[in-house]
Amino acid sequence: MSRKVHRHNRATGEETTCGPAQLDKMLTEARRSMSWLRVGSAVAQQQTIRDFGKSRAKALKDIKAKLPMRQRAGMPKPKRKRDALPTLNYNRNGFRIKGGRLHLAGGIVLTVVWSRDLPSVPSSVRVYRDSLGHWYCSLVVVAETVPLPATGRALGVDWGVRETASTTSDDHDLPHAQHGKTAAQKLARYQRMMARRRTPKNRPDTAGYRRARKAAAKVSKKIARQRQDTGRKWAKTVVRDFDALAVEDFRPKFLAKTTMARKAADAAIGATKAALVEMARKHGRTVHLVHPAHTTMECAQCGAGAKHALPLSERTYTCTACGAVSPRDKNSARVMLVRAGLNPASADLVSPAPC
Ligand SMILES: [Zn+2]
């Protein structure tokens, strides 16, 4: 399977842009002349080439639009067997499910351990292997909505380092779970091991390097699973208790210089935000994603802006205009509600202390 994946480099050699029809024709010709290519399924090869063409077209479009480097989609890199994980996509013509088993084009039959029942007929399937060597099938189905009773309440959510989520309700704050505090040390050790055992470019990886990489992947996966689990549990209670959510649209910065603690906090926020958005979608709740700019500088009570950003060490927000005093994160969470156009009165109030 990996052979088919990494051998698609032919498509990169072409300088002209090709439509899907042309690419299909090229594939048919290539299959005629190369016997090893005929061994695999045409459907899977076709999809691989189309996906490649799509990401390449997007990269070209971004370059033409002169987008700054950071926002630009990268050119798809030719995959190499030794450093790319195998993945194959099958569209509707390329697979069917019969008797609980997955039949893929090319005569491959897979016995699948189903994680849940399929709510509808899937439109496509992606078969892939993760960094631990486990194989997965990911099926695309029409998402179902399970409505929950209305509560008439709204919640503002602000993300942070100490508390992963600070909200306008004291009962719904989520402290940073510190997942992988010891695991992080383990991970760092394996990463140092990988660095020591790395071979020069164009040389195959040593067995010791691969072992260290696998161990590092295992630790990261474990931490990621714990984060996802915590995020889902929290999202469930939030979605049950509130109809409308105003959520800071947090995007991690991926700075090389950030501390381990900041990286861990960012990863926790990312997993929790994703869980919340998905849970809200599932239960038909409204999510307003609020742009995070200056939310920590604004007074949720009167809307006046502070002249300077509060230093992170300052945990209390004191408004110079109206005198409202509230914990810094609670003020930010309320600003989310205000910015989303939701009535803060429908949220649990943070009582402003008079000066
Ligand atoms: Zn104020």
CSV table of C-alpha atoms and ligand atoms in Angstrom, one decimal:
chain,number,residue,atom,x,y,z
A,1,MET,CA,0.0,0.0,0.0
A,2,SER,CA,2.8,2.4,0.9
A,3,ARG,CA,4.4,1.7,-2.5
A,4,LYS,CA,1.4,3.2,-4.2
A,5,VAL,CA,1.4,6.2,-1.9
A,6,HIS,CA,4.9,7.2,-2.4
A,7,ARG,CA,5.2,6.5,-6.0
A,8,HIS,CA,2.7,9.2,-7.1
A,9,ASN,CA,5.6,11.6,-7.6
A,10,ARG,CA,4.9,11.6,-11.3
A,11,ALA,CA,2.3,14.3,-10.7
A,12,THR,CA,4.9,16.7,-9.3
A,13,GLY,CA,7.1,16.6,-12.4
A,14,GLU,CA,4.4,18.3,-14.5
A,15,GLU,CA,4.6,22.1,-14.6
A,16,THR,CA,1.2,22.5,-16.2
A,17,THR,CA,-2.0,22.5,-14.1
A,18,CYS,CA,-4.2,19.5,-14.9
A,19,GLY,CA,-7.9,19.1,-14.3
A,20,PRO,CA,-9.2,15.8,-12.7
A,21,ALA,CA,-10.1,14.4,-16.1
A,22,GLN,CA,-6.6,14.9,-17.5
A,23,LEU,CA,-5.1,13.4,-14.3
A,24,ASP,CA,-7.3,10.4,-14.7
A,25,LYS,CA,-6.2,9.9,-18.3
A,26,MET,CA,-2.6,10.2,-17.2
A,27,LEU,CA,-3.1,7.6,-14.6
A,28,THR,CA,-4.8,5.2,-17.1
A,29,GLU,CA,-1.7,5.6,-19.4
A,30,ALA,CA,0.7,5.1,-16.5
A,31,ARG,CA,-1.1,2.0,-15.4
A,32,ARG,CA,-0.9,0.6,-18.9
A,33,SER,CA,2.9,1.0,-19.0
A,34,MET,CA,3.8,0.0,-15.5
A,35,SER,CA,2.8,-3.4,-14.2
A,36,TRP,CA,3.5,-2.6,-10.5
A,37,LEU,CA,1.0,0.2,-10.7
A,38,ARG,CA,-1.7,-2.1,-12.0
A,39,VAL,CA,-1.4,-4.3,-8.9
A,40,GLY,CA,-3.1,-1.6,-6.8
A,41,SER,CA,-6.7,-0.3,-7.0
A,42,ALA,CA,-7.3,2.4,-9.6
A,43,VAL,CA,-9.9,4.1,-7.3
A,44,ALA,CA,-7.4,4.6,-4.5
A,45,GLN,CA,-4.7,5.9,-6.9
A,46,GLN,CA,-7.1,8.2,-8.5
A,47,GLN,CA,-8.1,9.7,-5.2
A,48,THR,CA,-4.5,10.1,-4.1
A,49,ILE,CA,-3.7,12.0,-7.2
A,50,ARG,CA,-6.8,14.2,-6.9
A,51,ASP,CA,-6.0,15.0,-3.2
A,52,PHE,CA,-2.5,15.9,-4.2
A,53,GLY,CA,-3.8,18.1,-7.1
A,54,LYS,CA,-6.2,19.9,-4.8
A,55,SER,CA,-3.6,20.8,-2.2
A,56,ARG,CA,-1.2,21.9,-4.9
A,57,ALA,CA,-3.8,24.1,-6.5
A,58,LYS,CA,-4.5,25.7,-3.1
A,59,ALA,CA,-0.8,26.4,-2.5
A,60,LEU,CA,-0.5,28.0,-6.0
A,61,LYS,CA,-3.6,30.1,-5.4
A,62,ASP,CA,-2.1,31.4,-2.0
A,63,ILE,CA,1.2,32.2,-3.7
A,64,LYS,CA,-0.6,34.1,-6.4
A,65,ALA,CA,-2.7,36.0,-3.9
A,66,LYS,CA,0.7,37.0,-2.2
A,67,LEU,CA,-0.5,35.8,1.2
A,68,PRO,CA,2.1,36.2,3.9
A,69,MET,CA,4.2,33.0,4.4
A,70,ARG,CA,2.5,32.1,7.7
A,71,GLN,CA,-1.0,32.0,6.2
A,72,ARG,CA,0.1,30.3,3.0
A,73,ALA,CA,-0.8,26.7,2.4
A,74,GLY,CA,2.4,24.7,1.9
A,75,MET,CA,3.2,22.9,-1.4
A,76,PRO,CA,2.4,19.3,-0.9
A,77,LYS,CA,5.6,17.3,-0.4
A,78,PRO,CA,6.3,14.1,-2.3
A,79,LYS,CA,5.8,11.4,0.2
A,80,ARG,CA,8.6,9.0,1.0
A,81,LYS,CA,8.0,5.6,2.3
A,82,ARG,CA,10.4,5.9,5.2
A,83,ASP,CA,9.1,9.1,6.7
A,84,ALA,CA,5.5,9.3,5.6
A,85,LEU,CA,2.7,7.4,7.3
A,86,PRO,CA,0.6,5.5,4.8
A,87,THR,CA,-2.9,6.8,4.1
A,88,LEU,CA,-5.4,6.0,1.4
A,89,ASN,CA,-8.8,7.5,0.5
A,90,TYR,CA,-11.6,5.6,-1.1
A,91,ASN,CA,-14.7,7.4,-2.5
A,92,ARG,CA,-18.2,5.9,-2.8
A,93,ASN,CA,-17.2,3.7,-5.7
A,94,GLY,CA,-14.1,2.4,-3.9
A,95,PHE,CA,-15.6,0.5,-0.9
A,96,ARG,CA,-18.6,-1.2,0.5
A,97,ILE,CA,-19.5,-2.6,3.9
A,98,LYS,CA,-20.9,-6.1,4.0
A,99,GLY,CA,-21.5,-8.3,7.0
A,100,GLY,CA,-19.5,-5.9,9.3
A,101,ARG,CA,-16.4,-6.1,7.1
A,102,LEU,CA,-15.0,-3.4,4.9
A,103,HIS,CA,-14.4,-4.3,1.3
A,104,LEU,CA,-12.0,-2.0,-0.5
A,105,ALA,CA,-11.4,-1.7,-4.3
A,106,GLY,CA,-8.7,-4.0,-5.4
A,107,GLY,CA,-10.0,-7.0,-3.6
A,108,ILE,CA,-8.9,-6.0,0.0
A,109,VAL,CA,-11.2,-7.2,2.7
A,110,LEU,CA,-10.7,-5.8,6.2
A,111,THR,CA,-12.2,-7.1,9.5
A,112,VAL,CA,-13.0,-3.9,11.4
A,113,VAL,CA,-13.4,-3.3,15.1
A,114,TRP,CA,-16.3,-0.8,15.0
A,115,SER,CA,-16.0,2.0,17.6
A,116,ARG,CA,-19.7,2.8,17.2
A,117,ASP,CA,-22.7,2.1,14.9
A,118,LEU,CA,-22.9,4.0,11.7
A,119,PRO,CA,-25.7,6.5,11.7
A,120,SER,CA,-26.0,6.6,7.9
A,121,VAL,CA,-24.4,5.2,4.8
A,122,PRO,CA,-20.8,6.6,4.6
A,123,SER,CA,-19.8,8.6,1.6
A,124,SER,CA,-16.1,7.9,1.8
A,125,VAL,CA,-13.5,6.1,3.9
A,126,ARG,CA,-9.9,6.9,4.8
A,127,VAL,CA,-7.6,4.1,5.7
A,128,TYR,CA,-4.5,5.1,7.6
A,129,ARG,CA,-1.7,4.0,10.0
A,130,ASP,CA,-0.7,6.1,12.9
A,131,SER,CA,2.7,6.6,14.4
A,132,LEU,CA,2.3,3.6,16.6
A,133,GLY,CA,1.7,1.3,13.7
A,134,HIS,CA,-2.1,0.9,14.4
A,135,TRP,CA,-4.4,0.9,11.4
A,136,TYR,CA,-7.6,2.9,11.4
A,137,CYS,CA,-10.6,3.5,9.1
A,138,SER,CA,-12.3,6.9,9.2
A,139,LEU,CA,-15.7,7.0,7.6
A,140,VAL,CA,-17.4,10.1,6.5
A,141,VAL,CA,-21.1,10.1,7.5
A,142,VAL,CA,-23.9,12.7,7.6
A,143,ALA,CA,-23.7,14.2,11.1
A,144,GLU,CA,-26.8,13.7,13.2
A,145,THR,CA,-28.1,16.2,15.7
A,146,VAL,CA,-29.5,15.2,19.1
A,147,PRO,CA,-31.4,18.2,20.5
A,148,LEU,CA,-31.3,19.0,24.2
A,149,PRO,CA,-34.0,20.9,26.2
A,150,ALA,CA,-33.6,24.7,26.1
A,151,THR,CA,-32.2,26.3,29.3
A,152,GLY,CA,-32.4,30.0,28.4
A,153,ARG,CA,-28.8,30.5,29.6
A,154,ALA,CA,-25.7,31.7,27.9
A,155,LEU,CA,-22.1,31.1,28.8
A,156,GLY,CA,-18.9,33.1,28.0
A,157,VAL,CA,-15.7,31.1,27.8
A,158,ASP,CA,-12.1,32.5,28.0
A,159,TRP,CA,-9.1,30.2,27.6
A,160,GLY,CA,-6.0,30.5,29.7
A,161,VAL,CA,-2.9,28.8,31.1
A,162,ARG,CA,-3.9,28.3,34.8
A,163,GLU,CA,-7.5,27.5,34.1
A,164,THR,CA,-7.9,26.0,30.7
A,165,ALA,CA,-11.4,27.5,30.6
A,166,SER,CA,-12.6,30.5,32.7
A,167,THR,CA,-16.4,31.0,32.3
A,168,THR,CA,-19.1,33.3,33.4
A,169,SER,CA,-20.4,30.5,35.6
A,170,ASP,CA,-18.3,29.5,38.6
A,171,ASP,CA,-19.5,26.0,38.4
A,172,HIS,CA,-18.2,25.5,34.8
A,173,ASP,CA,-14.6,26.6,35.1
A,174,LEU,CA,-12.1,24.0,33.9
A,175,PRO,CA,-8.7,24.0,35.7
A,176,HIS,CA,-5.6,23.0,33.8
A,177,ALA,CA,-5.5,19.2,34.1
A,178,GLN,CA,-1.7,19.0,34.2
A,179,HIS,CA,-1.9,15.9,32.0
A,180,GLY,CA,1.5,14.6,31.2
A,181,LYS,CA,3.5,16.5,33.8
A,182,THR,CA,5.6,13.5,34.3
A,183,ALA,CA,4.9,12.3,30.8
A,184,ALA,CA,6.4,15.5,29.4
A,185,GLN,CA,9.7,14.7,31.1
A,186,LYS,CA,9.5,11.2,29.6
A,187,LEU,CA,8.8,12.7,26.2
A,188,ALA,CA,11.7,15.1,26.4
A,189,ARG,CA,14.0,12.2,27.2
A,190,TYR,CA,12.9,10.3,24.2
A,191,GLN,CA,13.2,13.4,22.0
A,192,ARG,CA,16.8,13.8,23.2
A,193,MET,CA,17.4,10.2,22.4
A,194,MET,CA,16.0,10.7,18.9
A,195,ALA,CA,18.3,13.7,18.4
A,196,ARG,CA,21.4,11.7,19.5
A,197,ARG,CA,20.5,8.8,17.2
A,198,ARG,CA,19.5,10.7,14.1
A,199,THR,CA,21.4,9.7,11.0
A,200,PRO,CA,22.6,12.2,8.3
A,201,LYS,CA,20.2,13.0,5.5
A,202,ASN,CA,19.7,10.3,2.8
A,203,ARG,CA,20.8,7.6,5.2
A,204,PRO,CA,18.2,5.1,6.6
A,205,ASP,CA,17.1,5.5,10.2
A,206,THR,CA,18.7,3.2,12.7
A,207,ALA,CA,16.7,0.7,14.7
A,208,GLY,CA,17.5,2.6,17.9
A,209,TYR,CA,16.2,5.9,16.4
A,210,ARG,CA,13.0,4.1,15.3
A,211,ARG,CA,12.5,2.7,18.8
A,212,ALA,CA,13.0,6.1,20.4
A,213,ARG,CA,10.5,7.7,17.9
A,214,LYS,CA,7.9,5.0,18.6
A,215,ALA,CA,8.3,5.5,22.4
A,216,ALA,CA,7.9,9.3,22.0
A,217,ALA,CA,4.8,8.8,19.8
A,218,LYS,CA,3.3,6.5,22.4
A,219,VAL,CA,3.7,9.1,25.2
A,220,SER,CA,2.3,11.9,23.0
A,221,LYS,CA,-0.7,9.8,22.0
A,222,LYS,CA,-1.4,9.0,25.6
A,223,ILE,CA,-1.4,12.7,26.6
A,224,ALA,CA,-3.5,13.6,23.7
A,225,ARG,CA,-6.1,11.0,24.6
A,226,GLN,CA,-6.3,12.2,28.2
A,227,ARG,CA,-6.8,15.8,27.0
A,228,GLN,CA,-9.5,14.8,24.6
A,229,ASP,CA,-11.3,12.8,27.3
A,230,THR,CA,-11.2,15.7,29.8
A,231,GLY,CA,-12.3,18.1,27.1
A,232,ARG,CA,-15.3,15.9,26.1
A,233,LYS,CA,-16.5,15.4,29.7
A,234,TRP,CA,-16.4,19.2,30.4
A,235,ALA,CA,-18.0,20.0,27.0
A,236,LYS,CA,-20.9,17.6,27.8
A,237,THR,CA,-21.9,19.5,31.0
A,238,VAL,CA,-21.4,22.9,29.4
A,239,VAL,CA,-23.6,22.0,26.4
A,240,ARG,CA,-26.3,20.4,28.7
A,241,ASP,CA,-26.5,23.6,30.9
A,242,PHE,CA,-26.3,26.4,28.3
A,243,ASP,CA,-28.1,27.2,25.0
A,244,ALA,CA,-25.7,29.7,23.6
A,245,LEU,CA,-21.9,29.8,24.0
A,246,ALA,CA,-19.6,32.8,23.4
A,247,VAL,CA,-16.1,31.2,23.0
A,248,GLU,CA,-12.8,32.9,22.6
A,249,ASP,CA,-11.5,31.9,19.1
A,250,PHE,CA,-8.1,30.9,20.4
A,251,ARG,CA,-5.4,30.0,17.9
A,252,PRO,CA,-2.0,28.8,19.3
A,253,LYS,CA,1.0,30.6,18.0
A,254,PHE,CA,3.4,27.7,17.6
A,255,LEU,CA,6.3,29.8,18.7
A,256,ALA,CA,9.5,27.8,19.0
A,257,LYS,CA,10.5,29.9,22.1
A,258,THR,CA,7.4,29.2,24.2
A,259,THR,CA,7.8,27.3,27.4
A,260,MET,CA,6.8,23.6,27.9
A,261,ALA,CA,4.0,24.8,30.2
A,262,ARG,CA,2.6,27.2,27.6
A,263,LYS,CA,2.8,24.5,24.9
A,264,ALA,CA,0.9,22.1,27.2
A,265,ALA,CA,-1.7,24.7,28.0
A,266,ASP,CA,-2.1,25.5,24.3
A,267,ALA,CA,-2.6,21.8,23.4
A,268,ALA,CA,-5.1,21.5,26.2
A,269,ILE,CA,-7.0,24.5,25.0
A,270,GLY,CA,-7.0,23.2,21.4
A,271,ALA,CA,-8.4,19.9,22.4
A,272,THR,CA,-11.0,21.4,24.7
A,273,LYS,CA,-12.2,24.0,22.2
A,274,ALA,CA,-12.5,21.3,19.5
A,275,ALA,CA,-14.5,19.1,21.9
A,276,LEU,CA,-16.8,22.0,22.8
A,277,VAL,CA,-17.5,23.0,19.2
A,278,GLU,CA,-18.2,19.4,18.2
A,279,MET,CA,-20.4,18.7,21.3
A,280,ALA,CA,-22.4,21.9,20.6
A,281,ARG,CA,-22.9,21.0,17.0
A,282,LYS,CA,-24.1,17.5,18.0
A,283,HIS,CA,-26.7,18.9,20.4
A,284,GLY,CA,-27.8,21.9,18.3
A,285,ARG,CA,-26.4,24.6,20.5
A,286,THR,CA,-25.1,27.9,19.2
A,287,VAL,CA,-21.4,28.7,19.3
A,288,HIS,CA,-20.2,32.3,18.7
A,289,LEU,CA,-16.5,32.3,18.1
A,290,VAL,CA,-15.2,35.7,19.4
A,291,HIS,CA,-12.0,37.3,18.1
A,292,PRO,CA,-9.6,37.4,21.0
A,293,ALA,CA,-8.0,40.8,20.3
A,294,HIS,CA,-8.0,43.1,23.3
A,295,THR,CA,-10.5,41.0,25.3
A,296,THR,CA,-8.4,41.3,28.4
A,297,MET,CA,-8.2,45.1,28.2
A,298,GLU,CA,-11.9,45.8,28.0
A,299,CYS,CA,-14.4,46.3,30.9
A,300,ALA,CA,-17.3,43.9,30.6
A,301,GLN,CA,-19.4,46.2,32.7
A,302,CYS,CA,-19.2,49.5,30.8
A,303,GLY,CA,-17.2,48.6,27.7
A,304,ALA,CA,-14.3,51.1,28.4
A,305,GLY,CA,-10.9,49.9,27.3
A,306,ALA,CA,-7.8,50.0,29.5
A,307,LYS,CA,-4.9,51.9,28.0
A,308,HIS,CA,-2.4,49.1,28.6
A,309,ALA,CA,-2.7,45.3,28.5
A,310,LEU,CA,-2.7,43.9,32.0
A,311,PRO,CA,0.4,42.0,32.8
A,312,LEU,CA,-0.3,38.2,33.3
A,313,SER,CA,0.7,38.5,37.0
A,314,GLU,CA,-2.2,40.9,37.5
A,315,ARG,CA,-5.2,38.7,38.4
A,316,THR,CA,-7.8,41.4,39.0
A,317,TYR,CA,-9.4,43.7,36.5
A,318,THR,CA,-10.2,47.2,37.9
A,319,CYS,CA,-12.0,49.5,35.5
A,320,THR,CA,-10.8,53.1,35.7
A,321,ALA,CA,-14.1,54.3,34.1
A,322,CYS,CA,-16.8,52.6,36.1
A,323,GLY,CA,-14.9,51.2,39.1
A,324,ALA,CA,-15.9,47.6,38.5
A,325,VAL,CA,-13.6,45.1,40.0
A,326,SER,CA,-13.6,41.5,39.0
A,327,PRO,CA,-11.2,38.6,38.6
A,328,ARG,CA,-9.3,39.1,35.3
A,329,ASP,CA,-10.4,35.9,33.6
A,330,LYS,CA,-14.0,36.4,34.7
A,331,ASN,CA,-14.0,39.8,33.1
A,332,SER,CA,-12.6,38.4,29.9
A,333,ALA,CA,-15.3,35.6,29.8
A,334,ARG,CA,-18.0,38.3,30.2
A,335,VAL,CA,-16.4,40.3,27.4
A,336,MET,CA,-16.9,37.2,25.2
A,337,LEU,CA,-20.6,37.3,25.9
A,338,VAL,CA,-20.9,41.1,25.2
A,339,ARG,CA,-18.9,40.8,22.0
A,340,ALA,CA,-21.1,37.9,20.8
A,341,GLY,CA,-24.1,40.1,21.3
A,342,LEU,CA,-25.5,37.9,24.0
A,343,ASN,CA,-27.1,39.4,27.1
A,344,PRO,CA,-24.8,39.0,30.1
A,345,ALA,CA,-27.9,39.0,32.3
A,346,SER,CA,-28.7,35.6,31.0
A,347,ALA,CA,-25.3,34.5,32.3
A,348,ASP,CA,-24.5,33.9,35.9
A,349,LEU,CA,-23.3,37.3,37.0
A,350,VAL,CA,-19.9,38.1,38.3
A,351,SER,CA,-20.8,40.6,41.0
A,352,PRO,CA,-18.9,43.8,40.5
A,353,ALA,CA,-17.5,45.1,43.8
A,354,PRO,CA,-17.9,48.9,44.2
A,355,CYS,CA,-14.7,50.8,44.8
B,1,ZN,ZN,-16.0,49.7,33.4
